[in-house]
PDB file of C-alpha atoms in Angstrom:
ATOM      1  CA  UNK A   1    -152.498  43.880 245.251  1.00  0.00           C
ATOM      2  CA  UNK A   2    -153.746  47.385 244.480  1.00  0.00           C
ATOM      3  CA  UNK A   3    -150.292  48.677 245.208  1.00  0.00           C
ATOM      4  CA  UNK A   4    -148.735  46.403 242.561  1.00  0.00           C
ATOM      5  CA  UNK A   5    -151.160  47.572 239.894  1.00  0.00           C
ATOM      6  CA  UNK A   6    -150.452  51.256 240.651  1.00  0.00           C
ATOM      7  CA  UNK A   7    -146.677  50.656 240.392  1.00  0.00           C
ATOM      8  CA  UNK A   8    -147.144  48.952 237.002  1.00  0.00           C
ATOM      9  CA  UNK A   9    -149.197  51.940 235.789  1.00  0.00           C
ATOM     10  CA  UNK A  10    -146.507  54.362 236.979  1.00  0.00           C
ATOM     11  CA  UNK A  11    -143.703  52.334 235.353  1.00  0.00           C
ATOM     12  CA  UNK A  12    -145.668  52.072 232.098  1.00  0.00           C
ATOM     13  CA  UNK A  13    -146.425  55.803 232.164  1.00  0.00           C
ATOM     14  CA  UNK A  14    -142.735  56.671 232.737  1.00  0.00           C
ATOM     15  CA  UNK A  15    -141.618  54.335 229.959  1.00  0.00           C
ATOM     16  CA  UNK A  16    -144.130  55.859 227.549  1.00  0.00           C
ATOM     17  CA  UNK A  17    -143.087  59.399 228.494  1.00  0.00           C
ATOM     18  CA  UNK A  18    -139.385  58.517 228.058  1.00  0.00           C
ATOM     19  CA  UNK A  19    -140.068  56.982 224.671  1.00  0.00           C
ATOM     20  CA  UNK A  20    -142.034  60.028 223.480  1.00  0.00           C
ATOM     21  CA  UNK A  21    -139.318  62.424 224.681  1.00  0.00           C
ATOM     22  CA  UNK A  22    -136.654  60.314 222.916  1.00  0.00           C
ATOM     23  CA  UNK A  23    -138.626  60.360 219.659  1.00  0.00           C
ATOM     24  CA  UNK A  24    -139.104  64.136 219.898  1.00  0.00           C
ATOM     25  CA  UNK A  25    -135.366  64.731 220.521  1.00  0.00           C
ATOM     26  CA  UNK A  26    -134.390  62.371 217.689  1.00  0.00           C
ATOM     27  CA  UNK A  27    -136.774  64.167 215.357  1.00  0.00           C
ATOM     28  CA  UNK A  28    -135.280  67.584 216.196  1.00  0.00           C
ATOM     29  CA  UNK A  29    -131.708  66.263 215.793  1.00  0.00           C
ATOM     30  CA  UNK A  30    -132.479  64.609 212.438  1.00  0.00           C
ATOM     31  CA  UNK A  31    -134.212  67.724 211.118  1.00  0.00           C
ATOM     32  CA  UNK A  32    -131.313  69.927 212.255  1.00  0.00           C
ATOM     33  CA  UNK A  33    -128.663  67.657 210.716  1.00  0.00           C
ATOM     34  CA  UNK A  34    -130.543  67.548 207.391  1.00  0.00           C
ATOM     35  CA  UNK A  35    -130.639  71.357 207.311  1.00  0.00           C
ATOM     36  CA  UNK A  36    -126.962  71.919 208.132  1.00  0.00           C
ATOM     37  CA  UNK A  37    -125.859  72.178 204.482  1.00  0.00           C
ATOM     38  CA  UNK A  38    -128.426  74.905 203.849  1.00  0.00           C
ATOM     39  CA  UNK A  39    -127.589  76.786 207.023  1.00  0.00           C
ATOM     40  CA  UNK A  40    -123.807  76.813 206.517  1.00  0.00           C
ATOM     41  CA  UNK A  41    -123.471  77.298 202.754  1.00  0.00           C
ATOM     42  CA  UNK A  42    -121.627  80.576 202.314  1.00  0.00           C
ATOM     43  CA  UNK A  43    -119.896  80.270 198.965  1.00  0.00           C
ATOM     44  CA  UNK A  44    -120.326  79.049 195.458  1.00  0.00           C
ATOM     45  CA  UNK A  45    -118.583  75.982 194.088  1.00  0.00           C
ATOM     46  CA  UNK A  46    -116.362  76.821 191.135  1.00  0.00           C
ATOM     47  CA  UNK A  47    -115.790  74.253 188.398  1.00  0.00           C
ATOM     48  CA  UNK A  48    -113.561  74.955 185.380  1.00  0.00           C
ATOM     49  CA  UNK A  49    -113.261  72.817 182.255  1.00  0.00           C
ATOM     50  CA  UNK A  50    -111.357  73.675 179.068  1.00  0.00           C
ATOM     51  CA  UNK A  51    -110.829  71.941 175.767  1.00  0.00           C
ATOM     52  CA  UNK A  52    -109.152  72.742 172.481  1.00  0.00           C
ATOM     53  CA  UNK A  53    -111.036  71.669 169.362  1.00  0.00           C
ATOM     54  CA  UNK A  54    -109.557  71.354 165.870  1.00  0.00           C
ATOM     55  CA  UNK A  55    -112.052  73.623 164.123  1.00  0.00           C
ATOM     56  CA  UNK A  56    -112.318  77.370 163.439  1.00  0.00           C
ATOM     57  CA  UNK A  57    -113.957  79.513 166.103  1.00  0.00           C
ATOM     58  CA  UNK A  58    -116.882  80.463 163.798  1.00  0.00           C
ATOM     59  CA  UNK A  59    -117.752  76.807 163.251  1.00  0.00           C
ATOM     60  CA  UNK A  60    -117.756  76.102 167.013  1.00  0.00           C
ATOM     61  CA  UNK A  61    -119.757  79.285 167.667  1.00  0.00           C
ATOM     62  CA  UNK A  62    -122.490  78.097 165.287  1.00  0.00           C
ATOM     63  CA  UNK A  63    -122.910  75.001 167.450  1.00  0.00           C
ATOM     64  CA  UNK A  64    -122.711  76.480 170.957  1.00  0.00           C
ATOM     65  CA  UNK A  65    -124.789  79.576 170.181  1.00  0.00           C
ATOM     66  CA  UNK A  66    -127.699  77.351 169.087  1.00  0.00           C
ATOM     67  CA  UNK A  67    -128.809  77.107 172.714  1.00  0.00           C
ATOM     68  CA  UNK A  68    -132.156  75.514 171.813  1.00  0.00           C
ATOM     69  CA  UNK A  69    -130.240  72.375 170.786  1.00  0.00           C
ATOM     70  CA  UNK A  70    -128.132  72.003 173.925  1.00  0.00           C
ATOM     71  CA  UNK A  71    -129.771  68.632 174.651  1.00  0.00           C
ATOM     72  CA  UNK A  72    -127.554  67.173 171.887  1.00  0.00           C
ATOM     73  CA  UNK A  73    -124.418  67.988 173.880  1.00  0.00           C
ATOM     74  CA  UNK A  74    -125.442  68.438 177.512  1.00  0.00           C
ATOM     75  CA  UNK A  75    -126.946  65.039 178.346  1.00  0.00           C
ATOM     76  CA  UNK A  76    -128.317  66.182 181.693  1.00  0.00           C
ATOM     77  CA  UNK A  77    -130.685  68.468 179.780  1.00  0.00           C
ATOM     78  CA  UNK A  78    -133.752  66.377 178.982  1.00  0.00           C
ATOM     79  CA  UNK A  79    -136.001  69.091 177.535  1.00  0.00           C
ATOM     80  CA  UNK A  80    -135.791  72.831 176.922  1.00  0.00           C
ATOM     81  CA  UNK A  81    -138.896  75.007 176.860  1.00  0.00           C
ATOM     82  CA  UNK A  82    -138.406  78.668 175.961  1.00  0.00           C
ATOM     83  CA  UNK A  83    -140.637  81.015 177.913  1.00  0.00           C
ATOM     84  CA  UNK A  84    -139.536  84.389 176.570  1.00  0.00           C
ATOM     85  CA  UNK A  85    -136.904  85.800 174.224  1.00  0.00           C
ATOM     86  CA  UNK A  86    -135.822  89.410 174.006  1.00  0.00           C
ATOM     87  CA  UNK A  87    -132.842  90.108 171.734  1.00  0.00           C
ATOM     88  CA  UNK A  88    -130.067  87.770 172.902  1.00  0.00           C
ATOM     89  CA  UNK A  89    -131.618  86.899 176.265  1.00  0.00           C
ATOM     90  CA  UNK A  90    -133.718  83.761 176.542  1.00  0.00           C
ATOM     91  CA  UNK A  91    -135.812  82.839 179.562  1.00  0.00           C
ATOM     92  CA  UNK A  92    -136.434  79.109 179.668  1.00  0.00           C
ATOM     93  CA  UNK A  93    -137.393  76.085 181.700  1.00  0.00           C
ATOM     94  CA  UNK A  94    -135.091  73.073 181.453  1.00  0.00           C
ATOM     95  CA  UNK A  95    -135.931  69.587 182.683  1.00  0.00           C
ATOM     96  CA  UNK A  96    -132.755  67.916 183.922  1.00  0.00           C
ATOM     97  CA  UNK A  97    -132.014  64.230 184.383  1.00  0.00           C
ATOM     98  CA  UNK A  98    -129.598  64.753 187.293  1.00  0.00           C
ATOM     99  CA  UNK A  99    -130.861  65.144 190.852  1.00  0.00           C
ATOM    100  CA  UNK A 100    -134.516  64.627 191.723  1.00  0.00           C
ATOM    101  CA  UNK A 101    -136.382  62.842 188.945  1.00  0.00           C
ATOM    102  CA  UNK A 102    -137.365  65.243 186.169  1.00  0.00           C
ATOM    103  CA  UNK A 103    -136.301  68.288 188.164  1.00  0.00           C
ATOM    104  CA  UNK A 104    -136.959  71.589 186.452  1.00  0.00           C
ATOM    105  CA  UNK A 105    -134.638  74.552 186.404  1.00  0.00           C
ATOM    106  CA  UNK A 106    -135.440  78.134 185.502  1.00  0.00           C
ATOM    107  CA  UNK A 107    -132.719  79.772 183.418  1.00  0.00           C
ATOM    108  CA  UNK A 108    -131.819  83.016 181.710  1.00  0.00           C
ATOM    109  CA  UNK A 109    -129.395  82.525 178.816  1.00  0.00           C
ATOM    110  CA  UNK A 110    -127.480  85.458 177.364  1.00  0.00           C
ATOM    111  CA  UNK A 111    -125.834  84.887 173.976  1.00  0.00           C
ATOM    112  CA  UNK A 112    -123.078  87.425 173.330  1.00  0.00           C
ATOM    113  CA  UNK A 113    -121.646  87.017 169.805  1.00  0.00           C
ATOM    114  CA  UNK A 114    -119.222  89.966 170.153  1.00  0.00           C
ATOM    115  CA  UNK A 115    -117.435  88.276 173.061  1.00  0.00           C
ATOM    116  CA  UNK A 116    -118.176  84.743 171.810  1.00  0.00           C
ATOM    117  CA  UNK A 117    -119.671  83.958 175.222  1.00  0.00           C
ATOM    118  CA  UNK A 118    -122.846  82.373 176.506  1.00  0.00           C
ATOM    119  CA  UNK A 119    -123.909  82.932 180.092  1.00  0.00           C
ATOM    120  CA  UNK A 120    -126.570  80.724 181.623  1.00  0.00           C
ATOM    121  CA  UNK A 121    -127.988  81.919 184.945  1.00  0.00           C
ATOM    122  CA  UNK A 122    -129.861  79.189 186.809  1.00  0.00           C
ATOM    123  CA  UNK A 123    -132.293  80.924 189.144  1.00  0.00           C
ATOM    124  CA  UNK A 124    -134.414  77.980 190.343  1.00  0.00           C
ATOM    125  CA  UNK A 125    -133.873  74.243 190.631  1.00  0.00           C
ATOM    126  CA  UNK A 126    -131.824  71.669 192.554  1.00  0.00           C
ATOM    127  CA  UNK A 127    -128.796  73.968 192.152  1.00  0.00           C
ATOM    128  CA  UNK A 128    -128.565  77.652 191.297  1.00  0.00           C
ATOM    129  CA  UNK A 129    -125.743  79.727 189.910  1.00  0.00           C
ATOM    130  CA  UNK A 130    -124.203  80.269 186.507  1.00  0.00           C
ATOM    131  CA  UNK A 131    -122.355  78.641 183.651  1.00  0.00           C
ATOM    132  CA  UNK A 132    -120.237  80.793 181.353  1.00  0.00           C
ATOM    133  CA  UNK A 133    -119.008  79.259 178.106  1.00  0.00           C
ATOM    134  CA  UNK A 134    -116.436  81.266 176.135  1.00  0.00           C
ATOM    135  CA  UNK A 135    -114.634  80.629 172.878  1.00  0.00           C
ATOM    136  CA  UNK A 136    -111.254  81.956 171.871  1.00  0.00           C
ATOM    137  CA  UNK A 137    -109.144  81.327 168.787  1.00  0.00           C
ATOM    138  CA  UNK A 138    -106.170  79.097 169.426  1.00  0.00           C
ATOM    139  CA  UNK A 139    -102.648  79.811 168.174  1.00  0.00           C
ATOM    140  CA  UNK A 140    -103.480  77.379 165.362  1.00  0.00           C
ATOM    141  CA  UNK A 141    -105.845  79.213 163.008  1.00  0.00           C
ATOM    142  CA  UNK A 142    -108.010  76.095 162.661  1.00  0.00           C
ATOM    143  CA  UNK A 143    -108.410  75.451 166.381  1.00  0.00           C
ATOM    144  CA  UNK A 144    -110.627  76.901 169.094  1.00  0.00           C
ATOM    145  CA  UNK A 145    -110.343  76.872 172.851  1.00  0.00           C
ATOM    146  CA  UNK A 146    -113.582  76.417 174.809  1.00  0.00           C
ATOM    147  CA  UNK A 147    -113.628  77.420 178.472  1.00  0.00           C
ATOM    148  CA  UNK A 148    -116.553  76.589 180.728  1.00  0.00           C
ATOM    149  CA  UNK A 149    -116.813  78.110 184.185  1.00  0.00           C
ATOM    150  CA  UNK A 150    -119.518  77.020 186.621  1.00  0.00           C
ATOM    151  CA  UNK A 151    -120.266  78.991 189.805  1.00  0.00           C
ATOM    152  CA  UNK A 152    -122.971  77.015 191.547  1.00  0.00           C
ATOM    153  CA  UNK A 153    -124.670  76.991 194.911  1.00  0.00           C
ATOM    154  CA  UNK A 154    -125.099  73.392 196.009  1.00  0.00           C
ATOM    155  CA  UNK A 155    -126.488  74.172 199.468  1.00  0.00           C
ATOM    156  CA  UNK A 156    -129.693  72.300 198.569  1.00  0.00           C
ATOM    157  CA  UNK A 157    -127.722  69.082 198.104  1.00  0.00           C
ATOM    158  CA  UNK A 158    -127.060  66.931 201.204  1.00  0.00           C
ATOM    159  CA  UNK A 159    -123.401  67.028 202.308  1.00  0.00           C
ATOM    160  CA  UNK A 160    -122.841  63.304 201.758  1.00  0.00           C
ATOM    161  CA  UNK A 161    -123.487  63.564 197.994  1.00  0.00           C
ATOM    162  CA  UNK A 162    -122.121  67.064 197.338  1.00  0.00           C
ATOM    163  CA  UNK A 163    -118.711  65.743 196.169  1.00  0.00           C
ATOM    164  CA  UNK A 164    -120.422  63.333 193.781  1.00  0.00           C
ATOM    165  CA  UNK A 165    -122.577  66.168 192.407  1.00  0.00           C
ATOM    166  CA  UNK A 166    -119.507  68.361 191.821  1.00  0.00           C
ATOM    167  CA  UNK A 167    -117.754  65.476 190.025  1.00  0.00           C
ATOM    168  CA  UNK A 168    -120.886  65.007 187.886  1.00  0.00           C
ATOM    169  CA  UNK A 169    -120.810  68.669 186.808  1.00  0.00           C
ATOM    170  CA  UNK A 170    -117.187  68.272 185.734  1.00  0.00           C
ATOM    171  CA  UNK A 171    -117.801  64.967 183.939  1.00  0.00           C
ATOM    172  CA  UNK A 172    -120.935  66.214 182.151  1.00  0.00           C
ATOM    173  CA  UNK A 173    -119.090  69.339 181.001  1.00  0.00           C
ATOM    174  CA  UNK A 174    -116.139  67.321 179.677  1.00  0.00           C
ATOM    175  CA  UNK A 175    -118.550  65.011 177.840  1.00  0.00           C
ATOM    176  CA  UNK A 176    -120.409  67.984 176.308  1.00  0.00           C
ATOM    177  CA  UNK A 177    -117.170  69.465 175.013  1.00  0.00           C
ATOM    178  CA  UNK A 178    -116.189  66.060 173.614  1.00  0.00           C
ATOM    179  CA  UNK A 179    -119.534  65.802 171.778  1.00  0.00           C
ATOM    180  CA  UNK A 180    -119.046  69.273 170.294  1.00  0.00           C
ATOM    181  CA  UNK A 181    -115.553  68.262 169.166  1.00  0.00           C
ATOM    182  CA  UNK A 182    -116.836  65.020 167.594  1.00  0.00           C
ATOM    183  CA  UNK A 183    -119.407  67.023 165.631  1.00  0.00           C
ATOM    184  CA  UNK A 184    -116.784  69.190 163.893  1.00  0.00           C
ATOM    185  CA  UNK A 185    -113.556  67.191 163.856  1.00  0.00           C
TER     186      UNK A 185
END
């Protein structure tokens, strides 16, 4: 009878050890898989959106250069809080509605009236990178072409939703340009 009890203890001990080893291996595999996007991200995602608006370039510039009111056009911007402003460079914190709830981004915005361009560098947040918005007069004197170029690092976004995030950037940009057009047309 003592022999039977010892065998049960050995079997129970082996089963417990096997279970603990399995949990440890699964934990390492899950952690590694979750980190793959961060470990293999080597390039920026480029997203381009353009739109022609039936309004003079100066009228469009007055709207897009008012970067404190971007929440009217860029719906993913919930709030904008300026931290510092020196000449045409604004350091700010923006709360965004996309990604983790009420995520904050840290941005440096450069407004360049000579080139009719606005560059936003996103240095902290769910994604980092830049957005460059440029205006150019169209062949029609009363029309303006707006080009928006995003170069963003989405390595912090899990692979399974990265395509959806990229589509969201494109859709949000198209909607912002449509809102600007509706304001002036």
